[in-house]
């Protein structure tokens, strides 16, 4: 039995007790309470899970966000920072790095030479340590977060959903969505982990919490 036959056999087995007259559209949705897998400390779980993916996560009050971003840029020695349209001006720190605005759109070459990009997020997911972009204001085009070597995300605590279903409920399915769980990495070649092949090799997450 090949792989295809194995999968189809499993599907047939799962459907063996379903009446032939039943259809998916006729099956009522369950409105019972879902199990909450995140627990009471949603922010703490998000920080822990994101760190497991080798992201650097810091939690700061609103007044310290720009300083935290500056520390992240200084740590990697960034010399240029891409700031997408709509990103809050007060969160962009002053420093030795040049600022690149994506208006008019930067070329692929300019983005490839940029050291870092900073964005807000649409939402984040605690149980998976994932940040989600819908590329609205403050997040920019998808390519902005794929070419620079460092991606800095600013996440408000109230944007962190406990689990995937809740996060998806908050997102617009008609927008282009990018889900990021840690720095870009692959283990395709001899199972050796290589970071930065398909996107930023460094992911910094600044979680904004109440002081």
C-alpha positions as a Python dict, from the first residue, in 0.01 Angstrom:
ca = {
    (1, 'X'): (0, 0, 0),
    (2, 'X'): (144, 335, -103),
    (3, 'X'): (111, 664, 86),
    (4, 'X'): (-194, 778, -109),
    (5, 'X'): (-381, 455, -43),
    (6, 'X'): (-288, 472, 326),
    (7, 'X'): (-435, 821, 360),
    (8, 'X'): (-752, 732, 168),
    (9, 'X'): (-796, 415, 373),
    (10, 'X'): (-773, 620, 694),
    (11, 'X'): (-1034, 865, 562),
    (12, 'X'): (-1269, 582, 466),
    (13, 'X'): (-1229, 434, 812),
    (14, 'X'): (-1307, 766, 980),
    (15, 'X'): (-1621, 809, 767),
    (16, 'X'): (-1744, 450, 798),
    (17, 'X'): (-2005, 535, 1061),
    (18, 'X'): (-2137, 850, 893),
    (19, 'X'): (-2479, 812, 726),
    (20, 'X'): (-2470, 858, 351),
    (21, 'X'): (-2743, 1121, 370),
    (22, 'X'): (-2536, 1348, 596),
    (23, 'X'): (-2346, 1643, 446),
    (24, 'X'): (-2097, 1889, 598),
    (25, 'X'): (-2337, 2181, 545),
    (26, 'X'): (-2607, 2005, 746),
    (27, 'X'): (-2383, 1944, 1047),
    (28, 'X'): (-2442, 2206, 1319),
    (29, 'X'): (-2139, 2390, 1454),
    (30, 'X'): (-2049, 2333, 1814),
    (31, 'X'): (-2083, 2644, 2028),
    (32, 'X'): (-1949, 2482, 2341),
    (33, 'X'): (-1663, 2637, 2535),
    (34, 'X'): (-1324, 2565, 2380),
    (35, 'X'): (-1040, 2444, 2596),
    (36, 'X'): (-798, 2727, 2671),
    (37, 'X'): (-447, 2592, 2622),
    (38, 'X'): (-266, 2912, 2711),
    (39, 'X'): (-352, 2943, 3078),
    (40, 'X'): (-377, 3268, 3274),
    (41, 'X'): (-41, 3419, 3170),
    (42, 'X'): (-90, 3466, 2796),
    (43, 'X'): (194, 3718, 2762),
    (44, 'X'): (434, 3496, 2955),
    (45, 'X'): (354, 3192, 2745),
    (46, 'X'): (399, 3391, 2423),
    (47, 'X'): (739, 3518, 2539),
    (48, 'X'): (853, 3168, 2639),
    (49, 'X'): (736, 3001, 2319),
    (50, 'X'): (883, 3270, 2094),
    (51, 'X'): (1215, 3239, 2279),
    (52, 'X'): (1212, 2864, 2213),
    (53, 'X'): (1229, 2955, 1843),
    (54, 'X'): (1544, 3158, 1917),
    (55, 'X'): (1367, 3492, 1900),
    (56, 'X'): (1485, 3759, 2144),
    (57, 'X'): (1186, 3876, 2348),
    (58, 'X'): (1174, 4171, 2589),
    (59, 'X'): (879, 4312, 2781),
    (60, 'X'): (874, 4687, 2837),
    (61, 'X'): (625, 4961, 2931),
    (62, 'X'): (508, 5195, 2652),
    (63, 'X'): (757, 5468, 2747),
    (64, 'X'): (1055, 5233, 2695),
    (65, 'X'): (969, 5087, 2354),
    (66, 'X'): (1199, 5309, 2147),
    (67, 'X'): (1487, 5242, 2386),
    (68, 'X'): (1431, 4866, 2359),
    (69, 'X'): (1429, 4890, 1980),
    (70, 'X'): (1754, 5087, 1992),
    (71, 'X'): (1915, 4817, 2206),
    (72, 'X'): (1811, 4550, 1957),
    (73, 'X'): (1962, 4747, 1669),
    (74, 'X'): (2282, 4816, 1864),
    (75, 'X'): (2319, 4448, 1952),
    (76, 'X'): (2338, 4347, 1587),
    (77, 'X'): (2533, 4653, 1477),
    (78, 'X'): (2262, 4759, 1233),
    (79, 'X'): (2355, 5052, 1010),
    (80, 'X'): (2021, 5094, 830),
    (81, 'X'): (1659, 5050, 936),
    (82, 'X'): (1356, 5013, 710),
    (83, 'X'): (1049, 5185, 856),
    (84, 'X'): (721, 5100, 675),
    (85, 'X'): (447, 5360, 623),
    (86, 'X'): (219, 5396, 923),
    (87, 'X'): (470, 5282, 1183),
    (88, 'X'): (438, 5502, 1498),
    (89, 'X'): (700, 5776, 1482),
    (90, 'X'): (756, 5782, 1857),
    (91, 'X'): (876, 5420, 1854),
    (92, 'X'): (1161, 5479, 1609),
    (93, 'X'): (1482, 5544, 1806),
    (94, 'X'): (1758, 5783, 1715),
    (95, 'X'): (2098, 5625, 1657),
    (96, 'X'): (2388, 5570, 1420),
    (97, 'X'): (2166, 5381, 1175),
    (98, 'X'): (2016, 5545, 868),
    (99, 'X'): (1641, 5536, 821),
    (100, 'X'): (1491, 5400, 499),
    (101, 'X'): (1131, 5485, 414),
    (102, 'X'): (940, 5265, 171),
    (103, 'X'): (785, 5564, -6),
    (104, 'X'): (843, 5542, -297),
    (105, 'X'): (892, 5163, -273),
    (106, 'X'): (1249, 5057, -210),
    (107, 'X'): (1410, 4838, -472),
    (108, 'X'): (1498, 4474, -408),
    (109, 'X'): (1863, 4574, -404),
    (110, 'X'): (1805, 4843, -143),
    (111, 'X'): (1611, 4603, 78),
    (112, 'X'): (1875, 4335, 39),
    (113, 'X'): (2140, 4578, 160),
    (114, 'X'): (1928, 4699, 456),
    (115, 'X'): (2030, 4561, 793),
    (116, 'X'): (1698, 4571, 976),
    (117, 'X'): (1326, 4634, 946),
    (118, 'X'): (1078, 4728, 1218),
    (119, 'X'): (705, 4654, 1211),
    (120, 'X'): (395, 4635, 1418),
    (121, 'X'): (183, 4318, 1399),
    (122, 'X'): (-180, 4228, 1337),
    (123, 'X'): (-187, 3978, 1622),
    (124, 'X'): (29, 3720, 1800),
    (125, 'X'): (-35, 3366, 1922),
    (126, 'X'): (69, 3259, 2272),
    (127, 'X'): (72, 2879, 2240),
    (128, 'X'): (287, 2885, 1924),
    (129, 'X'): (502, 3194, 1988),
    (130, 'X'): (393, 3330, 1651),
    (131, 'X'): (353, 3686, 1527),
    (132, 'X'): (108, 3750, 1245),
    (133, 'X'): (129, 4029, 989),
    (134, 'X'): (-156, 4132, 762),
    (135, 'X'): (64, 4399, 599),
    (136, 'X'): (-154, 4690, 700),
    (137, 'X'): (-25, 5026, 831),
    (138, 'X'): (298, 4987, 1027),
    (139, 'X'): (374, 4647, 873),
    (140, 'X'): (449, 4727, 512),
    (141, 'X'): (483, 4505, 208),
    (142, 'X'): (563, 4138, 263),
    (143, 'X'): (904, 4177, 98),
    (144, 'X'): (1011, 4427, 365),
    (145, 'X'): (1026, 4150, 625),
    (146, 'X'): (1196, 3894, 402),
    (147, 'X'): (1518, 4061, 286),
    (148, 'X'): (1670, 4260, 577),
    (149, 'X'): (1875, 4044, 814),
    (150, 'X'): (1696, 4157, 1132),
    (151, 'X'): (1322, 4189, 1193),
    (152, 'X'): (1203, 4381, 1498),
    (153, 'X'): (836, 4338, 1588),
    (154, 'X'): (650, 4562, 1831),
    (155, 'X'): (363, 4367, 1987),
    (156, 'X'): (109, 4512, 2229),
    (157, 'X'): (12, 4274, 2508),
    (158, 'X'): (-356, 4306, 2414),
    (159, 'X'): (-276, 4179, 2062),
    (160, 'X'): (-166, 3838, 2192),
    (161, 'X'): (-435, 3575, 2141),
    (162, 'X'): (-416, 3260, 2354),
    (163, 'X'): (-433, 3011, 2068),
    (164, 'X'): (-461, 2971, 1691),
    (165, 'X'): (-844, 2964, 1658),
    (166, 'X'): (-877, 3286, 1858),
    (167, 'X'): (-604, 3455, 1653),
    (168, 'X'): (-769, 3354, 1327),
    (169, 'X'): (-1098, 3497, 1451),
    (170, 'X'): (-926, 3835, 1486),
    (171, 'X'): (-775, 3831, 1137),
    (172, 'X'): (-926, 3927, 803),
    (173, 'X'): (-897, 3616, 580),
    (174, 'X'): (-903, 3836, 270),
    (175, 'X'): (-579, 4013, 363),
    (176, 'X'): (-232, 3872, 283),
    (177, 'X'): (-126, 3702, 606),
    (178, 'X'): (229, 3615, 711),
    (179, 'X'): (283, 3400, 1020),
    (180, 'X'): (631, 3421, 1170),
    (181, 'X'): (753, 3174, 1431),
    (182, 'X'): (1115, 3260, 1509),
    (183, 'X'): (1396, 3356, 1272),
    (184, 'X'): (1401, 3207, 925),
    (185, 'X'): (1562, 2863, 941),
    (186, 'X'): (1594, 2543, 742),
    (187, 'X'): (1742, 2200, 803),
    (188, 'X'): (1705, 2071, 449),
    (189, 'X'): (2072, 1984, 396),
    (190, 'X'): (2196, 1694, 614),
    (191, 'X'): (1967, 1817, 896),
    (192, 'X'): (2206, 2104, 974),
    (193, 'X'): (2010, 2409, 1089),
    (194, 'X'): (2089, 2718, 882),
    (195, 'X'): (1929, 3051, 970),
    (196, 'X'): (1856, 3340, 737),
    (197, 'X'): (1806, 3146, 414),
    (198, 'X'): (1442, 3237, 354),
    (199, 'X'): (1419, 3556, 560),
    (200, 'X'): (1572, 3737, 861),
    (201, 'X'): (1818, 3537, 1067),
    (202, 'X'): (1745, 3757, 1371),
    (203, 'X'): (1398, 3815, 1516),
    (204, 'X'): (1350, 4063, 1801),
    (205, 'X'): (1009, 4098, 1966),
    (206, 'X'): (931, 4394, 2188),
    (207, 'X'): (618, 4323, 2391),
    (208, 'X'): (452, 4640, 2519),
    (209, 'X'): (296, 4582, 2861),
    (210, 'X'): (136, 4814, 3116),
    (211, 'X'): (390, 4962, 3353),
}
